[in-house]
Every structure is written in C-alpha cells, then in structure tokens.
Amino acid sequence: MEKLSDLEWIRAAVERHEDEIVKLSDSIFDFAETGFQEFQSAALFTEMLKADGFTVESGIAGIPTAFTAGFGTGKPVIGLLAEYDALPGLSQEGGVTECRKREGNPDGHGCGHNLLGAGAYAAAVAVKEYLEKNREKGTVILYGCPSEEKGNAKTLMARDGIFDGLDAAFTWHPADRNYVSSFSSLANVSVYFDFKGITSHAAAAPHLGRSALDAAELMNVGVNYLREHVIQEARIHYAYTDVGGIAPNVVQGSSRLHYFIRAPKTEQVLEIFERVKDIAKGAALMTGTESSFEIYSGLSDFVPNRTLTQVLYEAMKDIGAPAFDDGDYAAAAGFFSQAFGQESLQARAAALAGEFGRKPEEIAAHPLDTGIAELKWNMPVLPGSTDVGDVSHVVPTAQCSYATMALGTAMHTWQATAQGNTSAAHKAVLAAGEALALAVVRVMQDEEIREKMVEDWKQETGGIYICPISADVKPHLEG
Ligand SMILES: [Zn+2]
C-alpha cells in the first residue's frame, strides 16, 4: 500500500475527529461566555484534551479559564493558540438571517472565537496523532487563551512567561475570506484616568469646590491638541465612564476617563502614554484636583514572522479553501442579502466582483471565498489590535484567516454571530485545523525552517519583548 503523504495523513486525522471538533465549536457557540467568564468553555476543552491524552494545566497566569494542554517530548515545541470568549450583547440565534436574540443569554460569538478555538483544537489533535504515529520527537501545546476581546489575556500570559520555551506559535481567525496574515496590527494601551476633586454648592459656594469634571474636560482638550504632534498613525480614543454625577448645581467631586492609545509599535504607544500622563497631571494642576491612572490592559503590535508566514501560506494552498457545497452557498446568499451598514447590496457585490474577478450576480449567488489570497508583503497596518501581537514578540508567530461566513460580513455584528454554527463555518474550521497542523508538522520536520524563523524573529523584533503593561496589572476577572 502506498504511504500517505503528510498532507493526506493530517487531513484524515482531522476527519476522524470531525464530530468532536464540530461539537466543541457548537457547544462554545451555545455557552457564549464573555471574557474571563469562559468556565464551561474551558472545562469542555480541558475535558476533551485530557481524554485525547494531553497533559492539561488549568488556571495558568492567575486566570481560572486559561490553560495549556501539551503532548510529546522534547524539542521543537510548537504552540497553537485557541480563543473562546464571546462578545457582550451580541446574543443571536445561529443560522437565521434576521436579528433574533437567543433566550437566556445576552451574549454571542460575534467574532467567531468558538470556531477559532475548535480549529486550534483540531490542529492540536492531528499533530498529536502525527507525533504518536511517527514516534517523532517534538511537543505540541494548545494554549487556552481567554478574554481576547477585553483584558487581553495573552499579554498577561506573555508577561508572566507562559510562552517562554516555545519555538514557534500558530493561530487563525474566522473571517469572510481565506488569507495568511502578512500585515501588522496596532499596539494599544487601555488606561483609566481618575480625577478627585471637592464637591460644593455650585452657586452658593463655587470657590470652595474643585471640579473633577473640569479636570477631565481639560485633559481631553489637552490630548486633542496633542494629536497634531504625534505620529500620523497614532489613534487616541476616550470615553467618560464617570462624570461626577448628574446634578449641574453640584461641583463634581470625581471623574473617570477611559483611554485607548494605539500606534503601530509598542514603543510609540508608551511614548505617547507618557505625554498623555503629563497632560492629566497638567489638568489636575489647573483645577486643583488630584489625578491618578490605572492601566486596564495592553497589547503589542503583531509581527508576522516571514518564514513561518510562508510555511503557513503554503500549507493553506496545499489544503485549499473550505469545501463548500450548494447548501452553504444558498445559506451564505441569505446573509449576503442582509444590509451591512449603509452599503447597498449592489455596491457590495460590485466591489467584491472587482476584487475577486467574478461577476457581481455570481458573487451574490455564491458569496463564499473559494480561493486562497496570494501572500503579499508590505501591506498596510491593520487598523485594529490583537493580543496575538504579544506572542509574536516572544516567539516566531504566524496566523491566517479562513472564510467561515459570507463575503462582506462585518465582524462584531449579529450577522457574524448568526454564521458561527453553520455548515460552512464547520467546513472552514476543519480546513483551518488541517492547514495549521500541516504547518506545525513541516516546522517540526525542517531544521532549516526553524533556523530561518529565529533569524527573522531577531531581525523583526530585536529579540526583546517590551510588555505594554507593568507587572502590577492584574487580570480583570470580575467580568
Ligand atoms: Zn476576534
């Protein structure tokens, strides 16, 4: 009998586990637990991984819903990153093409992290069986990374050394198309600024009061002037989370602002953060109030490792796009015809037709990505942030996306949530698991790849990790 290639073997291993992988994904979809509250999701993962023969460690980095599951011996040690947190307020029934909240749970998987976690699990199980079959040296570790959407658990895990000792890391993300991530994302610090003033009767004794609301407003004015004197790519956002009360005739004794400071590199974020801190101090000085700040979370820019990204791209091309069928196209067409924002259906079909070289009516009837986008470098920075960035600064990392939903679907919407347990999404999870597993196996087998990826990583990051959060920042487990 002819020997199966690694590709055929990996594909067969994932297929053998198809039922468990789909069950895991759909169960997490139903649990829909938000950041740091993923107790049922983490329990299901660890129960399944233990049954598969992995050694599980739960509650790592001081986070009850974070875990590692390892299998194998010695080097190379390759990590797979799983996420499983839902988004608040995005409750939605799966598979229906209208906004319909599920009873009993206000939250939902608007970013597809149920699929993400299940795809990483699929890869881990396939690699484990590959190591067993070939009696090869090497270790695969599935990292259970909670709370990506808020709290950025991977940053806390990276700061606490959880990824130390890894040789490489891979992950993926659900999307409306298939591509390898050759672009960076923005670093970010999320920080609260507090002002403490003195309350007083605003008409009878204003001279005795010191307004914390004035301080907050002056701080924002200062930051709005700062914008002209920071790099173009920086993004600074703020929201008032305490305005010191609702009575205009009371001098406000407290105020709180929530700031996001984003820039392409962590060093740039930290530099702008120092200037924002000075502005807060200035606002306090101007108003006779006291200021303080509390870092809530932070994350680094994502650095795609050049060599690993190429390996993952080739694995994706070898595995191919998810094997969608007519039922998947029909279901996707139902979602495609839903409005996303203000864009008309015709405009969206025309734009996608141009991008994919297909006819607009053909896109509208078959709105699923059936190819793998070509790998291109020197792409613009993604105007968002991910805590995979912190992993990429500690260890060579690559990630990709697979089409789990109709073309043009916007993330963090009910439409994205509704497509989190469709037959198309299940097919994409299997394809993602296969591509990740194939990439892991190829890195394990090839010393030259491993040497090159380390060279790239040293060049790309300088070989040092500047964590955007200080040692005293704790996970916000309260939900
Ligand atoms: Zn996400």
PDB file of C-alpha atoms in Angstrom, residues 90-93 96-101 109-110 334-335 338-340 409-420:
ATOM      1  CA  LEU A  90     -24.408  40.032  20.735  1.00  0.00           C
ATOM      2  CA  SER A  91     -26.869  37.268  21.576  1.00  0.00           C
ATOM      3  CA  GLN A  92     -28.122  35.772  18.330  1.00  0.00           C
ATOM      4  CA  GLU A  93     -29.645  32.545  17.112  1.00  0.00           C
ATOM      5  CA  VAL A  96     -31.199  32.716  10.910  1.00  0.00           C
ATOM      6  CA  THR A  97     -30.978  35.705   8.576  1.00  0.00           C
ATOM      7  CA  GLU A  98     -32.616  38.183  10.912  1.00  0.00           C
ATOM      8  CA  CYS A  99     -31.587  39.736  14.205  1.00  0.00           C
ATOM      9  CA  ARG A 100     -33.090  37.302  16.713  1.00  0.00           C
ATOM     10  CA  LYS A 101     -31.704  37.164  20.232  1.00  0.00           C
ATOM     11  CA  HIS A 109     -19.865  34.893  19.382  1.00  0.00           C
ATOM     12  CA  GLY A 110     -19.714  37.931  17.102  1.00  0.00           C
ATOM     13  CA  GLY A 334     -29.264  34.734   2.552  1.00  0.00           C
ATOM     14  CA  PHE A 335     -26.750  36.538   4.749  1.00  0.00           C
ATOM     15  CA  GLN A 338     -28.696  41.462   4.525  1.00  0.00           C
ATOM     16  CA  ALA A 339     -27.589  45.055   4.752  1.00  0.00           C
ATOM     17  CA  PHE A 340     -24.278  45.709   6.483  1.00  0.00           C
ATOM     18  CA  THR A 409     -19.938  40.177   6.605  1.00  0.00           C
ATOM     19  CA  ALA A 410     -18.754  42.690   9.195  1.00  0.00           C
ATOM     20  CA  MET A 411     -17.294  41.261  12.391  1.00  0.00           C
ATOM     21  CA  HIS A 412     -18.898  42.035  15.776  1.00  0.00           C
ATOM     22  CA  THR A 413     -22.413  42.083  14.297  1.00  0.00           C
ATOM     23  CA  TRP A 414     -25.461  39.840  14.674  1.00  0.00           C
ATOM     24  CA  GLN A 415     -24.812  38.664  11.112  1.00  0.00           C
ATOM     25  CA  ALA A 416     -21.339  37.419  12.083  1.00  0.00           C
ATOM     26  CA  THR A 417     -22.740  35.751  15.199  1.00  0.00           C
ATOM     27  CA  ALA A 418     -25.532  34.068  13.225  1.00  0.00           C
ATOM     28  CA  GLN A 419     -22.952  32.443  10.936  1.00  0.00           C
ATOM     29  CA  GLY A 420     -20.995  30.926  13.819  1.00  0.00           C
TER      30      GLY A 420
END
